[in-house]
Short mmCIF file of C-alpha atoms in Angstrom, two decimals:
data_model
loop_
_atom_site.label_atom_id
_atom_site.label_comp_id
_atom_site.label_asym_id
_atom_site.label_seq_id
_atom_site.Cartn_x
_atom_site.Cartn_y
_atom_site.Cartn_z
CA MET J 17 61.55 -41.68 -49.24
CA ASN J 18 59.40 -39.49 -48.23
CA VAL J 19 59.51 -36.52 -46.08
CA GLU J 20 59.02 -38.33 -42.96
CA LYS J 21 60.94 -41.33 -43.40
CA LYS J 22 63.52 -38.47 -44.15
CA ILE J 23 63.67 -37.47 -40.78
CA LEU J 24 62.19 -39.57 -37.95
CA PRO J 25 61.82 -43.72 -38.01
CA GLY J 26 58.88 -45.01 -38.19
CA GLY J 27 55.29 -43.21 -37.11
CA LEU J 28 57.98 -41.16 -34.46
CA PHE J 29 56.72 -37.72 -37.16
CA PHE J 30 53.97 -38.16 -37.46
CA VAL J 31 53.25 -38.55 -32.87
CA ILE J 32 55.13 -34.67 -33.02
CA ALA J 33 53.14 -33.82 -34.83
CA MET J 34 50.09 -34.38 -32.74
CA TRP J 35 52.08 -33.33 -30.65
CA PHE J 36 52.78 -29.48 -31.59
CA SER J 37 50.53 -29.29 -33.72
CA SER J 38 47.80 -29.07 -30.36
CA ARG J 39 50.71 -27.84 -28.14
CA LEU J 40 50.82 -24.64 -31.10
CA LEU J 41 46.73 -24.47 -31.15
CA ILE J 42 46.31 -23.78 -27.04
CA VAL J 43 49.90 -21.83 -27.44
CA ILE J 44 47.00 -19.82 -29.80
CA ALA J 45 44.86 -18.52 -27.36
CA MET J 46 46.54 -18.05 -24.89
CA LEU J 47 48.46 -16.28 -25.46
CA LEU J 48 47.40 -14.36 -28.75
CA ILE J 49 43.51 -14.41 -28.46
CA ALA J 50 43.11 -14.97 -25.36
CA PRO J 51 44.84 -11.39 -24.48
CA LEU J 52 42.39 -9.94 -26.97
CA PHE J 53 39.62 -10.25 -24.32
CA PRO J 54 38.68 -7.71 -21.26
CA SER J 55 38.28 -8.92 -17.70
CA SER J 56 37.39 -12.05 -16.49
CA SER J 57 34.46 -12.07 -14.28
CA ASN J 58 37.15 -12.75 -11.40
CA GLY J 59 38.78 -9.99 -13.01
CA VAL J 60 41.83 -11.50 -14.33
CA ILE J 61 43.33 -10.90 -17.92
CA ALA J 62 45.33 -12.52 -20.03
CA THR J 63 48.33 -11.55 -20.93
CA PHE J 64 51.30 -12.31 -23.57
CA SER J 65 53.28 -14.25 -20.66
CA TRP J 66 53.93 -17.72 -18.48
CA ASP J 67 51.13 -16.38 -16.34
CA VAL J 68 48.03 -17.66 -19.26
CA PHE J 69 49.20 -21.03 -18.30
CA HIS J 70 49.60 -20.87 -14.37
CA ALA J 71 45.71 -21.42 -12.41
CA TRP J 72 43.58 -23.16 -9.82
CA ASP J 73 45.64 -26.55 -9.24
CA SER J 74 49.09 -24.59 -10.62
CA VAL J 75 49.00 -22.49 -7.67
CA TRP J 76 49.36 -24.58 -5.00
CA TYR J 77 52.13 -26.76 -6.83
CA GLU J 78 54.15 -23.63 -6.76
CA LYS J 79 53.25 -23.28 -2.58
CA ILE J 80 54.71 -27.28 -2.42
CA VAL J 81 57.60 -25.83 -4.57
CA THR J 82 58.43 -22.96 -3.07
CA SER J 83 57.18 -23.33 0.27
CA GLY J 84 56.51 -27.50 1.32
CA TYR J 85 53.79 -28.98 2.85
CA ASP J 86 51.38 -27.83 5.13
CA PHE J 87 48.04 -29.53 5.96
CA SER J 88 46.06 -28.74 9.13
CA SER J 89 43.23 -31.48 11.74
CA GLU J 90 41.40 -28.83 11.13
CA ILE J 91 40.03 -28.67 7.51
CA LYS J 92 38.43 -25.80 7.07
CA GLU J 93 40.82 -24.04 3.97
CA ILE J 94 42.72 -25.64 0.94
CA HIS J 95 46.01 -27.46 1.51
CA THR J 96 48.83 -28.36 -0.86
CA VAL J 97 49.48 -32.12 1.63
CA ALA J 98 46.17 -32.69 -0.66
CA PHE J 99 48.00 -32.49 -4.25
CA PHE J 100 50.56 -35.49 -4.73
CA PRO J 101 54.53 -35.31 -4.35
CA LEU J 102 56.62 -36.24 -7.90
CA PHE J 103 54.79 -33.43 -9.60
CA PRO J 104 56.96 -30.85 -7.78
CA LEU J 105 59.35 -33.23 -7.00
CA LEU J 106 60.19 -32.60 -11.07
CA SER J 107 59.66 -29.40 -11.50
CA ARG J 108 61.59 -28.66 -8.70
CA ILE J 109 64.87 -30.59 -9.79
CA VAL J 110 64.57 -28.78 -12.89
CA MET J 111 64.52 -25.26 -11.20
CA PHE J 112 67.56 -26.27 -10.38
CA THR J 113 68.69 -25.32 -13.86
CA GLY J 114 67.92 -21.53 -12.64
CA LEU J 115 64.83 -22.07 -14.45
CA PRO J 116 61.54 -20.20 -12.80
CA PHE J 117 58.90 -22.39 -11.12
CA LYS J 118 56.04 -21.50 -14.78
CA VAL J 119 58.39 -22.67 -17.30
CA ALA J 120 59.53 -25.76 -15.17
CA GLY J 121 56.52 -27.06 -14.62
CA ILE J 122 56.14 -26.05 -17.87
CA LEU J 123 58.77 -27.86 -19.10
CA VAL J 124 57.73 -30.64 -16.76
CA ASN J 125 54.18 -31.34 -18.07
CA ASN J 126 54.86 -30.51 -22.11
CA SER J 127 57.97 -33.48 -22.00
CA ALA J 128 55.85 -35.80 -20.18
CA PHE J 129 52.91 -35.49 -22.10
CA LEU J 130 54.69 -36.19 -25.49
CA ALA J 131 56.32 -39.20 -23.95
CA ALA J 132 53.22 -40.30 -23.40
CA LEU J 133 52.36 -40.04 -26.40
CA ILE J 134 54.38 -41.92 -28.10
CA ILE J 135 54.59 -44.84 -25.36
CA LEU J 136 50.48 -44.67 -26.09
CA TYR J 137 51.06 -44.49 -30.65
CA PHE J 138 54.16 -47.29 -30.33
CA TRP J 139 52.47 -49.95 -28.09
CA VAL J 140 48.59 -49.65 -29.92
CA GLN J 141 50.96 -50.10 -33.69
CA GLU J 142 52.02 -53.64 -31.28
CA LEU J 143 48.66 -54.46 -30.17
CA TYR J 144 47.37 -53.82 -33.67
CA ASP J 145 48.20 -51.63 -36.48
CA THR J 146 49.40 -48.24 -37.91
CA SER J 147 45.82 -46.65 -38.47
CA THR J 148 44.40 -47.12 -34.86
CA ALA J 149 47.85 -46.21 -33.77
CA ARG J 150 47.69 -42.53 -35.30
CA TRP J 151 44.07 -42.78 -34.37
CA ALA J 152 44.39 -42.91 -30.63
CA THR J 153 47.41 -40.79 -30.15
CA ALA J 154 45.30 -38.09 -32.00
CA THR J 155 42.73 -38.72 -29.57
CA LEU J 156 45.13 -38.19 -26.48
CA ALA J 157 46.10 -35.64 -28.35
CA TRP J 158 43.53 -33.39 -29.65
CA CYS J 159 40.95 -33.92 -26.69
CA PRO J 160 39.97 -30.92 -25.85
CA TYR J 161 41.09 -31.52 -22.26
CA SER J 162 44.75 -32.22 -23.10
CA LEU J 163 45.08 -28.49 -22.56
CA TYR J 164 46.09 -29.97 -18.66
CA GLY J 165 49.07 -31.77 -20.89
CA THR J 166 50.35 -28.30 -21.71
CA VAL J 167 49.48 -26.02 -18.44
CA ILE J 168 51.08 -26.98 -15.06
CA TYR J 169 48.48 -29.43 -13.85
CA THR J 170 50.02 -32.81 -13.82
CA GLU J 171 47.42 -34.51 -16.45
CA GLY J 172 51.11 -35.10 -19.11
CA LEU J 173 52.87 -37.00 -15.86
CA PHE J 174 50.82 -39.19 -14.26
CA LEU J 175 49.80 -40.50 -18.81
CA LEU J 176 53.26 -41.90 -19.25
CA CYS J 177 53.08 -43.23 -15.96
CA THR J 178 50.41 -44.69 -16.03
CA THR J 179 50.06 -46.26 -20.05
CA SER J 180 53.87 -47.29 -19.33
CA ALA J 181 52.22 -48.81 -16.53
CA LEU J 182 50.10 -50.23 -18.26
CA ARG J 183 52.41 -51.50 -21.62
CA ALA J 184 54.97 -52.84 -19.59
CA PHE J 185 52.62 -54.82 -17.52
CA ASP J 186 51.00 -56.21 -20.52
CA LYS J 187 54.34 -56.69 -22.39
CA LYS J 188 54.89 -59.00 -18.55
CA GLN J 189 57.58 -57.22 -17.79
CA TYR J 190 57.34 -57.10 -14.32
CA ILE J 191 60.18 -54.37 -13.10
CA TRP J 192 58.66 -51.53 -15.64
CA ALA J 193 55.61 -52.79 -14.16
CA GLY J 194 56.07 -51.92 -10.90
CA PHE J 195 58.46 -49.31 -11.09
CA TRP J 196 55.37 -46.78 -13.74
CA GLY J 197 52.91 -47.38 -11.15
CA ALA J 198 55.11 -46.09 -8.46
CA LEU J 199 55.88 -43.69 -9.68
CA SER J 200 52.23 -43.37 -10.86
CA THR J 201 50.58 -42.88 -7.44
CA ALA J 202 53.20 -41.45 -5.93
CA THR J 203 51.75 -38.51 -8.95
CA ARG J 204 48.18 -38.56 -8.82
CA LEU J 205 45.49 -40.79 -5.99
CA PRO J 206 44.03 -42.39 -8.76
CA GLY J 207 47.11 -43.93 -9.79
CA VAL J 208 46.29 -46.91 -6.84
CA ALA J 209 43.64 -47.70 -9.53
CA LEU J 210 46.68 -50.45 -11.57
CA ILE J 211 46.85 -52.44 -7.95
CA PRO J 212 43.09 -53.82 -8.96
CA ALA J 213 44.10 -53.89 -12.96
CA PHE J 214 47.20 -56.30 -12.40
CA VAL J 215 46.24 -57.78 -9.35
CA PHE J 216 43.37 -59.03 -11.66
CA VAL J 217 45.32 -60.16 -14.31
CA SER J 218 47.14 -61.85 -12.46
CA TRP J 219 44.83 -64.12 -11.35
CA LYS J 220 42.67 -64.41 -14.31
CA GLU J 221 45.88 -64.48 -16.42
CA ARG J 222 48.39 -67.20 -13.57
CA ARG J 223 50.94 -65.23 -14.35
CA GLY J 224 52.50 -65.99 -11.03
CA ILE J 225 54.32 -64.38 -8.35
CA LYS J 226 56.00 -61.94 -10.64
CA ALA J 227 53.84 -60.50 -12.09
CA TYR J 228 51.32 -60.35 -7.80
CA ILE J 229 55.40 -57.81 -7.21
CA ALA J 230 54.83 -56.46 -9.78
CA SER J 231 50.27 -55.28 -8.68
CA LEU J 232 51.59 -54.69 -5.24
CA THR J 233 55.17 -52.21 -5.38
CA VAL J 234 52.88 -50.54 -7.71
CA GLY J 235 51.44 -48.08 -4.12
CA PHE J 236 55.00 -48.01 -3.03
CA GLY J 237 54.63 -44.73 -4.59
CA ILE J 238 51.17 -43.55 -2.31
CA SER J 239 52.48 -45.99 0.87
CA LEU J 240 55.96 -43.77 0.97
CA TYR J 241 53.61 -40.35 0.89
CA SER J 242 51.32 -41.81 3.53
CA LEU J 243 54.34 -42.03 5.30
CA TYR J 244 56.35 -38.37 4.82
CA CYS J 245 52.46 -37.30 5.81
CA GLN J 246 52.77 -39.97 9.48
CA ILE J 247 56.19 -38.13 10.52
CA LYS J 248 55.36 -34.39 9.21
CA PHE J 249 51.67 -34.12 10.07
CA GLY J 250 50.71 -37.50 12.48
CA ASP J 251 48.42 -38.16 10.08
CA ALA J 252 49.17 -40.44 7.88
CA LEU J 253 45.99 -40.75 5.60
CA ALA J 254 46.07 -36.58 5.44
CA PHE J 255 46.03 -36.42 1.33
CA ILE J 256 42.58 -38.10 2.24
CA HIS J 257 41.48 -35.46 5.17
CA ALA J 258 41.87 -32.71 2.89
CA GLN J 259 39.84 -33.19 -0.02
CA LYS J 260 36.85 -32.69 2.29
CA ALA J 261 38.46 -29.28 1.62
CA TRP J 262 36.88 -29.62 -1.89
CA ARG J 263 33.79 -32.27 -1.13
CA GLY J 264 32.82 -32.03 2.13
CA ASP J 265 32.50 -35.28 3.91
CA ALA J 266 30.23 -36.61 0.97
CA THR J 267 31.51 -40.35 -0.69
CA GLY J 268 29.56 -42.51 -3.02
CA PHE J 269 27.69 -41.51 -6.55
CA ALA J 270 27.30 -38.10 -6.29
CA TRP J 271 23.60 -38.34 -7.33
CA GLU J 272 22.18 -34.90 -7.00
CA GLY J 273 25.16 -33.74 -9.10
CA TRP J 274 24.90 -35.86 -12.20
CA TRP J 275 20.82 -35.69 -11.81
CA LYS J 276 21.58 -31.33 -11.66
CA MET J 277 23.55 -32.18 -15.18
CA LEU J 278 21.34 -34.06 -16.97
CA MET J 279 18.31 -31.67 -15.64
CA GLN J 280 20.92 -28.51 -17.42
CA ILE J 281 20.58 -30.56 -20.40
CA THR J 282 17.03 -31.31 -20.79
CA VAL J 283 15.39 -28.64 -19.72
CA GLY J 284 17.70 -26.03 -19.58
CA PHE J 285 19.43 -24.14 -15.90
CA THR J 286 16.63 -21.28 -15.70
CA ASN J 287 13.84 -24.15 -16.32
CA TRP J 288 15.81 -26.03 -13.84
CA LYS J 289 16.75 -23.55 -11.37
CA SER J 290 13.53 -21.59 -11.42
CA GLY J 291 11.41 -24.99 -10.65
CA TYR J 292 8.64 -24.73 -13.31
CA ILE J 293 9.22 -24.09 -16.99
CA LYS J 294 10.36 -19.88 -16.64
CA ASP J 295 11.54 -20.69 -20.44
CA PRO J 296 9.93 -22.35 -22.80
CA LEU J 297 12.35 -21.48 -25.90
CA TYR J 298 14.96 -23.29 -24.03
CA PRO J 299 12.78 -27.19 -23.84
CA LEU J 300 11.10 -26.78 -27.72
CA LEU J 301 14.13 -26.93 -28.58
CA PHE J 302 15.99 -29.65 -27.57
CA LEU J 303 12.69 -31.89 -28.22
CA ILE J 304 13.23 -30.57 -32.08
CA ILE J 305 16.44 -31.75 -32.13
CA ILE J 306 16.87 -34.62 -30.41
CA GLY J 307 13.42 -35.35 -32.68
CA SER J 308 15.38 -34.39 -35.86
CA GLY J 309 17.98 -36.85 -34.15
CA TYR J 310 15.36 -39.69 -34.77
CA LEU J 311 14.00 -39.05 -38.06
CA LEU J 312 17.50 -38.54 -39.47
CA TRP J 313 17.84 -42.42 -37.65
CA ARG J 314 14.78 -43.47 -39.50
CA PHE J 315 15.48 -42.23 -42.54
CA ARG J 316 19.03 -42.75 -42.97
CA ILE J 317 19.37 -46.05 -45.25
CA TYR J 318 16.80 -42.64 -48.58
CA LEU J 319 18.86 -40.06 -47.31
CA GLY J 320 22.40 -42.07 -47.89
CA ILE J 321 24.77 -42.09 -45.69
CA SER J 322 26.62 -38.59 -46.80
CA LYS J 323 24.22 -37.12 -46.06
CA PHE J 324 22.93 -38.48 -43.03
CA ARG J 325 26.45 -38.18 -41.56
CA TYR J 326 26.56 -34.39 -42.61
CA GLY J 327 22.70 -34.81 -40.98
CA VAL J 328 24.28 -35.70 -37.75
CA TYR J 329 27.63 -33.63 -37.49
CA PHE J 330 24.87 -29.87 -37.90
CA LEU J 331 22.42 -31.87 -35.42
CA TRP J 332 25.81 -31.91 -32.48
CA LEU J 333 27.20 -28.41 -33.11
CA LEU J 334 22.99 -27.15 -32.10
CA LEU J 335 22.68 -29.70 -29.72
CA TRP J 336 25.74 -28.70 -28.10
CA SER J 337 25.34 -25.00 -28.49
CA LEU J 338 22.32 -25.48 -26.93
CA THR J 339 23.40 -27.26 -23.63
CA GLY J 340 27.24 -26.39 -23.66
CA ASP J 341 29.78 -27.85 -21.90
CA GLU J 342 27.56 -30.40 -19.76
CA LEU J 343 26.59 -32.48 -22.68
CA PHE J 344 29.86 -32.65 -23.14
CA LYS J 345 30.93 -34.19 -20.23
CA ILE J 346 28.07 -36.28 -20.12
CA ALA J 347 29.30 -38.37 -23.32
CA LEU J 348 32.32 -38.26 -21.78
CA VAL J 349 32.41 -39.95 -18.16
CA PHE J 350 29.20 -41.98 -19.09
CA GLY J 351 29.87 -42.66 -22.77
CA GLY J 352 33.31 -43.68 -22.08
CA ILE J 353 31.95 -46.24 -19.55
CA TYR J 354 29.78 -47.74 -22.18
CA LEU J 355 32.77 -47.82 -25.29
CA LEU J 356 34.98 -49.66 -22.81
CA TRP J 357 32.15 -51.79 -21.94
CA LEU J 358 31.83 -52.29 -25.68
CA SER J 359 36.09 -52.05 -26.37
CA ARG J 360 36.38 -54.95 -23.10
CA ALA J 361 37.40 -58.41 -25.94
CA LYS J 362 39.01 -55.86 -28.15
CA ILE J 363 42.02 -54.35 -26.27
CA PRO J 364 44.30 -55.79 -23.32
CA LEU J 365 42.31 -56.85 -20.04
CA VAL J 366 44.76 -54.75 -18.00
CA THR J 367 43.81 -51.92 -19.24
CA VAL J 368 39.81 -52.85 -19.79
CA ILE J 369 39.75 -53.21 -16.23
CA TYR J 370 42.51 -49.83 -15.28
CA GLY J 371 39.60 -48.43 -17.07
CA PHE J 372 36.71 -49.80 -14.94
CA SER J 373 38.16 -49.13 -11.71
CA SER J 374 40.00 -45.53 -12.69
CA PHE J 375 35.84 -44.31 -13.18
CA ALA J 376 34.56 -46.72 -10.62
CA LEU J 377 37.13 -44.15 -7.88
CA ILE J 378 35.70 -41.50 -10.46
CA LEU J 379 31.96 -41.33 -9.78
CA ASN J 380 32.73 -42.86 -6.23
CA THR J 381 34.28 -39.48 -5.29
CA GLY J 382 31.09 -37.96 -3.89
CA ILE J 383 31.42 -35.27 -6.17
CA THR J 384 31.07 -34.34 -10.10
CA ALA J 385 33.35 -31.80 -10.18
CA SER J 386 36.66 -32.47 -12.45
CA ALA J 387 35.39 -35.49 -13.44
CA GLU J 388 35.49 -35.14 -17.07
CA ARG J 389 39.38 -33.93 -16.67
CA TYR J 390 40.16 -37.33 -15.18
CA ALA J 391 38.22 -39.53 -17.43
CA TYR J 392 40.36 -38.51 -20.36
CA GLY J 393 43.19 -39.98 -18.53
CA ILE J 394 42.47 -43.28 -18.39
CA VAL J 395 44.63 -44.31 -21.38
CA SER J 396 42.04 -47.29 -22.49
CA LEU J 397 39.69 -44.96 -23.50
CA SER J 398 41.94 -43.45 -26.03
CA ILE J 399 42.81 -46.91 -27.02
CA ALA J 400 39.21 -48.17 -27.34
CA PHE J 401 38.67 -45.16 -29.48
CA GLY J 402 41.23 -45.24 -31.55
CA LEU J 403 39.53 -48.29 -32.96
CA LEU J 404 36.71 -46.99 -33.26
CA LEU J 405 38.19 -44.26 -35.92
CA ALA J 406 40.36 -46.86 -36.75
CA LYS J 407 37.10 -47.94 -38.27
CA TYR J 408 35.02 -45.61 -38.99
CA PRO J 409 38.18 -42.59 -40.09
CA ARG J 410 35.23 -40.24 -41.17
CA TRP J 411 34.05 -40.01 -38.49
CA GLY J 412 37.47 -39.12 -37.23
CA TYR J 413 38.10 -36.54 -38.84
CA PRO J 414 35.01 -34.16 -38.70
CA ILE J 415 35.31 -35.35 -34.81
CA MET J 416 38.98 -34.30 -34.80
CA TYR J 417 38.23 -30.38 -35.73
CA PHE J 418 35.48 -30.24 -33.36
CA PHE J 419 38.41 -31.72 -30.73
CA GLY J 420 40.06 -28.52 -31.83
CA ILE J 421 36.96 -25.86 -31.50
CA LEU J 422 36.20 -27.12 -27.70
CA MET J 423 40.47 -27.14 -27.63
CA PHE J 424 40.45 -23.58 -28.56
CA THR J 425 37.64 -21.92 -25.85
CA PHE J 426 38.78 -24.40 -22.71
CA SER J 427 41.95 -22.92 -23.97
CA ILE J 428 40.83 -18.96 -23.96
CA ARG J 429 39.21 -19.91 -20.01
CA PHE J 430 41.49 -21.20 -18.89
CA ALA J 431 44.64 -18.00 -19.91
CA ARG J 432 41.16 -16.19 -18.09
CA ASP J 433 41.44 -18.08 -15.28
CA LEU J 434 38.52 -19.30 -15.57
CA TRP J 435 36.79 -23.19 -14.95
CA VAL J 436 36.97 -25.40 -17.84
CA ALA J 437 36.81 -28.36 -15.96
#
């Protein structure tokens, strides 16, 4: 009997190992490495304290827990009503034990993220095999944006609720599907993407009245919050109207934002901002890398699979070093859509529809900010990517190493209160 089976049954040991090792890397980066850097552009110095896990949206959740919700019809600043209630509610419950908010928030998010990984692993194992379950779990745990499953954000809780809801609906456990779905819409607005997914599958597979009831129950979480907003602020859609502080009146597909990002990748930020080729070196290097990639693909048979693979690794690192986060952001969002389309016949229909519905929400907010983080929260992508890497594991290991590098750098940036996603 091996060590894994002696300690924990089945794949539980693997899941906990993935969660613990990835969280350990984040903690080391945030608590030990980030404090070695000088103050950031905003004057924040990382310290060996809970403060490194508390930045950006974390501040708003703390305000909700300590001071309650606020809103004004004159949208001139951010109001806490834009943030949904389940995460601050659970954090508040944990605080009854005497723990401060920062500790409570970290415990809620990390515990939920671990539970989401466990549910994902055993669901994928039931659907396919152990290898696919391991790769799907590793993808969700090691994707650099899983940082938000550790800091004081809602990613862990949202992944737990949506994964549980999708699994329950796929297994025709409609009471649990409605329960977890309602918690999803009480956690974040994108949880409503479950509704069209459930309704479509109910119709497509002729599942009956129970499936439709479960589909509609998903909206119970956001409906209760809407009722609260109506009673307290006289505006049932206050949480949507408050979003104008971020995006103004922008709606629909953010053509300008995505085009700007694409231009920054291809010609460089300096050239894009100047409106002409002020720095010819950047586009020249970009063309050299792209051209080398084409030649590598063209002569892959002559080079052999091993040299071809290492060539791809090297060129990707060069391209990422040149272009920065924008490349990974576009690859995750639009590459994720393409991967979901390719996997549409291999993964459960409800996860396919949920994935596309989620992307539709992400791409029609009128802005590009945080699109990659929201795309990470679509568990359908982890399942699809797990299937892909189970088929091509030799590509999987270097991808996980690259994820680790990004996660390490993202963690340092977040600890210094610098923008990540």
